[in-house]
Coordinates of C-alpha atoms in Angstrom, one line a residue:
Chain A
M1 CA 133.5 108.1 119.6
A2 CA 134.6 107.1 116.0
K3 CA 131.2 105.3 115.5
Q4 CA 129.4 108.4 116.6
T5 CA 131.3 110.5 114.1
E6 CA 130.4 108.1 111.3
K7 CA 126.8 108.3 112.3
D8 CA 126.9 112.1 112.1
I9 CA 128.5 111.9 108.7
D10 CA 125.8 109.5 107.5
Y11 CA 123.1 111.9 108.8
S12 CA 124.5 114.9 107.1
L13 CA 124.9 113.0 103.8
I14 CA 121.4 111.6 103.8
R15 CA 120.0 115.1 104.6
A16 CA 121.9 116.5 101.6
V17 CA 120.5 113.7 99.4
Q18 CA 117.0 114.6 100.6
N19 CA 117.7 118.1 99.4
G20 CA 118.7 116.7 95.9
D21 CA 122.5 116.7 96.3
M22 CA 123.8 113.9 94.0
V23 CA 127.4 114.4 95.1
A24 CA 126.3 113.5 98.7
F25 CA 124.6 110.4 97.3
N26 CA 127.7 109.4 95.4
E27 CA 129.7 109.7 98.7
L28 CA 127.1 107.5 100.5
V29 CA 127.5 104.9 97.7
D30 CA 131.3 104.9 98.1
R31 CA 131.0 104.5 101.9
Y32 CA 128.6 101.5 101.8
K33 CA 129.0 99.6 98.5
G34 CA 132.0 97.6 99.8
R35 CA 130.4 96.7 103.1
L36 CA 127.2 95.7 101.5
M37 CA 129.0 93.7 98.8
N38 CA 131.1 91.9 101.5
V39 CA 127.9 90.6 103.2
I40 CA 125.6 90.1 100.3
G41 CA 128.3 88.6 98.1
R42 CA 128.7 85.8 100.7
M43 CA 124.9 85.3 101.0
L44 CA 124.4 84.8 97.3
S45 CA 127.8 83.3 96.2
S46 CA 127.4 84.9 92.8
T47 CA 129.3 88.2 92.3
E48 CA 127.1 89.4 89.5
E49 CA 123.8 88.8 91.3
A50 CA 125.3 90.3 94.5
E51 CA 126.2 93.4 92.6
D52 CA 122.7 93.7 91.2
I53 CA 121.3 93.4 94.7
V54 CA 123.7 96.1 96.0
Q55 CA 122.7 98.4 93.1
E56 CA 119.0 97.8 93.8
T57 CA 119.6 98.6 97.4
F58 CA 121.0 102.0 96.6
V59 CA 118.1 102.6 94.1
R60 CA 115.6 101.9 96.9
V61 CA 117.5 104.2 99.3
Y62 CA 117.2 106.9 96.7
Q63 CA 113.6 106.3 96.0
H64 CA 112.7 106.4 99.8
R65 CA 115.2 109.0 100.9
Q66 CA 112.4 111.2 102.1
S67 CA 111.0 108.6 104.4
F68 CA 114.3 108.0 106.3
N69 CA 113.7 108.4 110.1
F70 CA 116.6 110.2 111.7
E71 CA 115.9 108.5 115.0
H72 CA 117.4 105.3 113.5
C73 CA 120.9 104.6 112.3
F74 CA 121.5 104.9 108.5
S75 CA 123.7 101.8 108.4
T76 CA 120.9 99.8 110.0
W77 CA 118.5 101.0 107.4
I78 CA 120.6 100.3 104.4
Y79 CA 121.7 96.9 105.7
T80 CA 118.1 96.0 106.3
I81 CA 117.1 96.9 102.7
G82 CA 120.0 95.0 101.3
L83 CA 119.5 91.8 103.3
N84 CA 115.8 91.7 102.6
L85 CA 116.5 92.0 98.8
A86 CA 119.1 89.2 99.2
R87 CA 116.7 87.0 101.1
N88 CA 114.0 87.5 98.4
E89 CA 116.5 86.5 95.8
L90 CA 117.4 83.4 97.8
R91 CA 113.7 82.5 98.1
K92 CA 113.3 82.9 94.4
R93 CA 116.2 80.5 93.8
K94 CA 114.5 77.9 95.9
K95 CA 111.5 78.0 93.5
F96 CA 113.5 77.9 90.3
K97 CA 116.6 75.8 90.1
Y98 CA 119.5 77.9 88.8
Y99 CA 122.2 76.2 86.8
E100 CA 125.7 77.6 86.6
I101 CA 127.0 77.9 83.1
S102 CA 130.0 75.7 84.0
E103 CA 127.6 72.8 84.8
M104 CA 125.9 73.1 81.5
Q105 CA 129.2 72.9 79.6
G106 CA 129.6 69.4 80.8
N107 CA 133.4 69.5 81.1
E108 CA 133.8 69.0 84.8
K109 CA 137.3 67.6 84.8
E110 CA 138.8 70.7 83.1
F111 CA 136.7 72.9 85.4
A112 CA 138.1 71.2 88.5
V113 CA 141.7 71.6 87.3
E114 CA 141.3 75.3 86.4
M115 CA 139.5 76.1 89.6
K116 CA 141.7 78.0 92.1
L117 CA 141.9 75.8 95.2
P118 CA 142.1 77.5 98.6
T119 CA 145.6 77.4 100.2
R120 CA 145.3 79.7 103.1
L121 CA 143.2 79.6 106.2
P122 CA 141.2 82.7 105.3
E123 CA 140.2 81.2 102.0
V124 CA 139.3 77.9 103.7
L125 CA 137.3 79.9 106.2
D126 CA 135.6 81.7 103.4
T127 CA 134.4 78.5 101.8
A128 CA 133.2 77.2 105.2
I129 CA 131.3 80.4 105.8
K130 CA 129.4 80.0 102.5
Q131 CA 128.3 76.6 103.6
L132 CA 126.7 77.8 106.8
P133 CA 122.9 77.9 107.0
E134 CA 121.6 81.3 105.9
K135 CA 120.4 82.7 109.2
Y136 CA 123.7 81.8 111.0
R137 CA 125.8 83.0 108.1
T138 CA 124.1 86.4 108.1
A139 CA 124.4 86.9 111.9
F140 CA 128.1 85.8 111.8
M141 CA 129.0 88.0 108.9
L142 CA 127.4 91.1 110.4
R143 CA 128.9 90.5 113.9
D144 CA 132.3 88.9 113.3
V145 CA 133.3 90.1 109.8
Q146 CA 131.7 93.5 109.7
E147 CA 132.3 94.0 113.5
M148 CA 128.9 95.5 114.1
P149 CA 127.5 95.7 117.7
Y150 CA 125.1 93.0 118.8
E151 CA 122.3 95.6 119.2
E152 CA 122.6 96.9 115.7
V153 CA 122.7 93.3 114.3
A154 CA 119.5 92.6 116.2
K155 CA 117.8 95.7 114.7
I156 CA 118.9 94.7 111.2
L157 CA 117.7 91.2 111.5
S158 CA 114.6 92.1 113.5
V159 CA 115.2 89.5 116.1
P160 CA 115.9 89.7 119.9
L161 CA 119.4 90.4 121.2
G162 CA 119.6 86.9 122.8
T163 CA 118.7 85.3 119.4
V164 CA 121.5 87.2 117.7
K165 CA 124.1 86.0 120.3
S166 CA 122.8 82.5 120.1
R167 CA 123.1 82.5 116.3
V168 CA 126.6 84.0 116.3
N169 CA 127.8 81.5 118.8
R170 CA 126.2 78.6 116.9
A171 CA 127.9 79.8 113.7
R172 CA 131.3 79.9 115.4
M173 CA 130.8 76.4 116.8
M174 CA 129.8 75.1 113.3
L175 CA 132.9 76.6 111.7
R176 CA 135.1 75.3 114.5
D177 CA 133.6 71.8 114.0
K178 CA 134.1 72.0 110.3
L179 CA 137.7 73.1 110.4
Q180 CA 139.0 71.4 113.6
P181 CA 139.5 67.9 112.2
R182 CA 141.8 69.1 109.4
M183 CA 143.5 71.9 111.4
E184 CA 146.8 70.1 112.1
E185 CA 147.0 68.9 108.5
Y186 CA 146.3 72.3 107.3
N187 CA 149.0 73.8 109.5
A188 CA 151.6 71.4 108.1
L189 CA 150.6 71.8 104.5
S190 CA 150.2 75.6 104.5
K191 CA 153.9 75.9 105.3
S192 CA 154.7 74.6 101.8
T193 CA 154.4 77.1 99.0
L194 CA 154.8 74.7 96.1
L195 CA 151.7 72.5 96.2
P196 CA 148.3 74.0 96.3
V197 CA 146.1 71.6 98.3
S198 CA 142.4 71.7 99.0
I199 CA 141.4 71.0 102.6
L200 CA 137.7 71.0 102.3
Chain B
M1 CA 135.4 75.3 135.9
R2 CA 135.3 72.1 133.8
C3 CA 136.7 71.7 130.2
R4 CA 133.2 71.4 128.6
K5 CA 132.0 74.6 130.2
A6 CA 135.2 76.5 129.5
R7 CA 135.2 75.5 125.8
S8 CA 131.6 76.8 125.5
Y9 CA 132.9 80.2 126.6
L10 CA 136.1 80.2 124.5
S11 CA 134.7 81.9 121.4
A12 CA 133.2 84.7 123.5
Y13 CA 136.5 84.8 125.5
C14 CA 138.5 85.3 122.3
N15 CA 136.2 88.1 121.3
D16 CA 136.2 89.9 124.7
E17 CA 132.5 89.4 125.1
L18 CA 132.6 87.8 128.6
T19 CA 131.9 89.6 131.9
D20 CA 134.9 90.1 134.2
R21 CA 133.9 87.3 136.5
R22 CA 133.5 84.7 133.7
R23 CA 136.7 85.9 132.0
L24 CA 138.6 85.3 135.2
A25 CA 137.2 81.8 135.6
V26 CA 138.1 80.9 132.1
N27 CA 141.6 82.3 132.6
E28 CA 142.1 80.2 135.6
H29 CA 141.0 77.1 133.8
L30 CA 143.3 77.8 130.8
S31 CA 146.2 78.1 133.1
T32 CA 145.8 74.5 134.2
C33 CA 144.5 72.8 131.0
S34 CA 146.7 72.4 128.0
S35 CA 144.0 70.9 125.7
C36 CA 141.8 73.9 126.3
R37 CA 144.8 76.2 125.6
K38 CA 145.2 74.5 122.2
E39 CA 141.5 75.0 121.6
E40 CA 141.9 78.7 122.5
A41 CA 144.8 79.1 120.1
F42 CA 142.7 77.6 117.3
Q43 CA 139.8 80.0 118.1
R44 CA 142.2 82.9 118.0
S45 CA 143.6 81.8 114.6
L46 CA 140.0 81.7 113.3
R47 CA 139.4 85.2 114.6
L48 CA 142.6 86.3 112.8
A49 CA 141.5 84.6 109.6
E50 CA 138.1 86.4 109.8
K51 CA 139.9 89.7 109.7
Q52 CA 141.9 88.5 106.7
L53 CA 138.9 87.3 104.7
P54 CA 139.1 88.4 101.1
R55 CA 137.0 91.4 100.7
L56 CA 134.5 91.2 97.9
A57 CA 134.4 94.3 95.7
V58 CA 132.0 95.7 93.1
S59 CA 133.0 96.3 89.5
N60 CA 134.7 99.5 88.3
D61 CA 131.7 100.8 86.5
F62 CA 129.3 100.2 89.4
N63 CA 129.0 103.9 90.3
T64 CA 128.4 104.9 86.6
R65 CA 125.7 102.3 86.1
L66 CA 124.0 103.2 89.4
L67 CA 124.0 106.9 88.7
N68 CA 122.6 106.3 85.2
R69 CA 119.8 104.4 86.8
I70 CA 119.2 107.1 89.4
A71 CA 119.1 109.7 86.6
A72 CA 116.4 107.7 84.9
E73 CA 114.5 107.6 88.2
R74 CA 114.8 111.3 88.6
F75 CA 113.6 111.9 85.0
A76 CA 110.6 109.6 85.6
E77 CA 109.8 111.6 88.8
T78 CA 110.1 114.9 87.0
R79 CA 107.7 113.8 84.3
T80 CA 105.2 112.7 86.8
K81 CA 105.3 115.9 88.7
A82 CA 104.8 117.9 85.5
Y83 CA 101.3 116.6 85.2
L84 CA 100.4 117.3 88.7
P85 CA 99.0 120.7 89.8
K86 CA 101.5 122.8 91.7
R87 CA 99.2 123.4 94.5
A88 CA 96.1 121.7 95.7
P89 CA 93.0 123.7 94.9
V90 CA 91.8 125.8 97.8
L91 CA 88.1 125.6 98.5
A92 CA 86.2 128.9 98.5
W93 CA 83.8 128.2 101.3
S94 CA 81.8 131.4 100.5
K95 CA 80.8 129.8 97.2
V96 CA 80.7 126.1 98.2
V97 CA 78.2 126.6 101.0
P98 CA 75.5 128.3 99.0
A99 CA 75.9 125.8 96.2
A100 CA 75.6 122.9 98.6
A101 CA 72.5 124.5 100.2
M102 CA 70.8 124.9 96.8
T103 CA 71.6 121.3 95.9
L104 CA 70.0 120.1 99.1
V105 CA 66.9 122.2 98.5
F106 CA 66.5 120.7 95.0
L107 CA 67.0 117.2 96.4
V108 CA 64.3 117.7 99.0
M109 CA 61.9 119.2 96.5
G110 CA 62.5 116.3 94.1
V111 CA 61.8 113.8 96.8
I112 CA 58.6 115.5 97.8
T113 CA 57.5 115.9 94.2
F114 CA 58.1 112.3 93.1
L115 CA 57.1 110.6 96.3
P116 CA 54.6 107.9 95.4
D117 CA 50.9 108.7 96.1
K118 CA 49.3 106.4 98.6
N119 CA 45.9 106.6 96.9
G120 CA 47.2 105.9 93.4
D121 CA 47.5 102.5 91.8
P122 CA 51.0 101.1 92.5
G123 CA 50.5 98.3 90.1
Y124 CA 49.5 95.7 92.5
I125 CA 46.9 95.2 95.3
A126 CA 48.6 96.9 98.2
A127 CA 48.5 95.4 101.7
G128 CA 46.1 96.9 104.2
D129 CA 44.2 99.0 101.7
A130 CA 41.4 100.8 103.5
A131 CA 39.0 100.7 100.5
T132 CA 38.9 96.9 100.4
S133 CA 38.7 94.2 102.9
D134 CA 41.5 93.8 105.5
N135 CA 42.0 90.3 104.4
R136 CA 42.9 91.0 100.8
Y137 CA 46.6 90.6 101.4
L138 CA 46.0 86.9 102.0
T139 CA 45.0 86.3 98.4
V140 CA 46.8 89.1 96.6
Q141 CA 47.6 88.3 92.9
P142 CA 49.9 90.3 90.7
V143 CA 48.1 91.9 87.8
N144 CA 51.1 91.8 85.4
N145 CA 52.1 88.2 86.1
P146 CA 52.1 86.6 82.6
N147 CA 51.6 83.2 84.2
M148 CA 48.2 84.2 85.6
T149 CA 46.4 84.7 82.3
I150 CA 43.2 82.9 83.2
N151 CA 40.4 84.2 85.5
L152 CA 42.0 87.6 85.9
D153 CA 38.6 89.1 86.0
K154 CA 37.6 86.9 88.9
D155 CA 37.5 88.1 92.4
W156 CA 40.1 86.1 94.3
S157 CA 39.6 87.7 97.7
L158 CA 39.2 85.5 100.7
N159 CA 35.6 86.6 101.3
A160 CA 34.7 85.8 97.7
Q161 CA 36.3 82.3 98.0
L162 CA 34.6 81.6 101.3
A163 CA 31.3 82.7 99.7
R164 CA 31.9 80.4 96.8
A165 CA 32.6 77.4 99.1
E166 CA 29.5 78.2 101.1
R167 CA 27.4 78.1 97.9
I168 CA 28.9 74.8 96.9
N169 CA 28.1 73.3 100.2
R170 CA 24.6 74.7 100.2
I171 CA 23.9 73.3 96.8
S172 CA 25.4 69.9 97.6
D173 CA 23.2 69.7 100.8
R174 CA 20.1 70.7 98.8
I175 CA 20.7 68.0 96.2
T176 CA 21.8 65.2 98.4
P177 CA 21.5 65.4 102.2
A178 CA 24.7 64.1 103.8
G179 CA 24.8 60.3 104.1
S180 CA 21.6 59.7 102.1
F181 CA 21.7 59.6 98.4
G182 CA 18.7 57.5 97.5
L183 CA 20.5 54.3 97.1
A184 CA 22.9 54.8 99.9
S185 CA 20.8 53.0 102.5
N186 CA 20.1 50.1 100.1
V187 CA 23.7 49.5 99.1
T188 CA 24.9 46.8 101.3
Q189 CA 27.4 44.1 101.1
V190 CA 26.0 40.7 100.4
S191 CA 27.8 37.9 102.1
S192 CA 27.0 34.4 103.1
R193 CA 26.9 35.2 106.8
S194 CA 25.3 38.6 107.2
I195 CA 24.2 41.7 105.5
R196 CA 26.0 44.7 106.6
P197 CA 26.5 48.2 105.0
L198 CA 29.5 48.8 102.8
P199 CA 32.3 50.8 104.4
Y200 CA 32.9 54.4 103.4
V201 CA 29.5 54.5 101.6
D202 CA 28.5 57.8 103.1
H203 CA 31.7 59.4 102.3
Y204 CA 31.6 58.0 98.8
F205 CA 28.2 59.6 98.1
Q206 CA 29.2 62.8 99.6
V207 CA 32.0 63.1 97.1
R208 CA 29.7 62.2 94.3
S209 CA 27.2 64.8 95.5
V210 CA 29.7 67.5 94.6
V211 CA 30.1 66.1 91.1
R212 CA 26.4 66.0 90.7
I213 CA 26.2 69.7 91.1
Y214 CA 27.0 70.1 87.4
K215 CA 24.2 67.6 86.5
S216 CA 21.6 69.2 88.6
T217 CA 18.1 69.6 87.0
E218 CA 17.7 73.0 88.7
T219 CA 18.9 75.1 85.8
S220 CA 19.0 78.4 87.6
S221 CA 21.4 77.0 90.2
A222 CA 23.4 75.2 87.6
E223 CA 23.8 78.3 85.5
E224 CA 24.8 80.2 88.6
D225 CA 27.4 77.5 89.4
L226 CA 28.8 77.5 85.9
K227 CA 29.2 81.2 86.1
T228 CA 30.9 81.2 89.4
Y229 CA 33.3 78.3 88.9

């Protein structure tokens, strides 16, 4: 029932945006900027680029506001735009190698010491998620982190329902295989609050 | 249910994604297997960690920058619309139809007026011209071809060429009958064994007879030949 209410709110907001209401557009931005950043930020692993992609997503939503089909879900539509932009950015990265500024500085030892090392399981999991292959990572993020239904994830990714379930299951197995060997060690070390230790 | 199968269902079990039948089967296995119970506990801790993942947030001035960009888009849209007509022009059919009809009439009249005349000179010898022979198309020559600068005043029709060839043959027969050019019968090959005629003699003299046309003593026929070819 709550989901249905959210859907209705989205519809009323987009209808107002179509009529030129910028306050409604601002409200839409506030509703979805966090969710989009949560997914796209983990796809690109660079906060600045992810923010640019999220901003571009909203610009595209505004540009094509009149072509929104009310038979579909607004969240499906905006996630599809955002993920397509993120994938295009990833494809661009494969053609041109991007160097981080820290690598170019050449002071790797200092960089390693200053880096904040993960100490809690969520942070360890976060690192592990970023190391998943792109298609498994996207499906996992949408299903397990954003808690979207399988049907909606299938529409966003434009793949069959069975494929989504398979990818999510595969992502869970990969995370489990990655974290399982160190699980007991982690459990013992995480009880200590004095020494920050990196598991991965 | 065996451990391997039960563990394959554990992640779905922890997310309440299994059917009732399968969930009961996994439950039953977990009640008897301690290692699978440990695995289940690990899966549940992962699910809990997923909910506690650090949420990535946008910068504080995200909305401001976005709205500035949107304002620029709206300004661009307004500027574009200013140059467009407010309404599409409505066609006045009462005026369009007569104008189209007049245009069509003028077109038809123009086509009729400037249609090429069949009897006029199109610049080249047309095929199937009734005034000349039916076979003229076989030897048509363009008048304006700059490469054909010689013998333009000659008649190159098929009949004329056939007539010319007939004249040449007649003249060559008159001068030298085929196979007998005076000395032809006397030209033989002398050998130690026998006397026999030279091969290709007749043909040789036949060829020569054509050449001799130009050296004929009959001036009238020679002049005629020089004129024709």
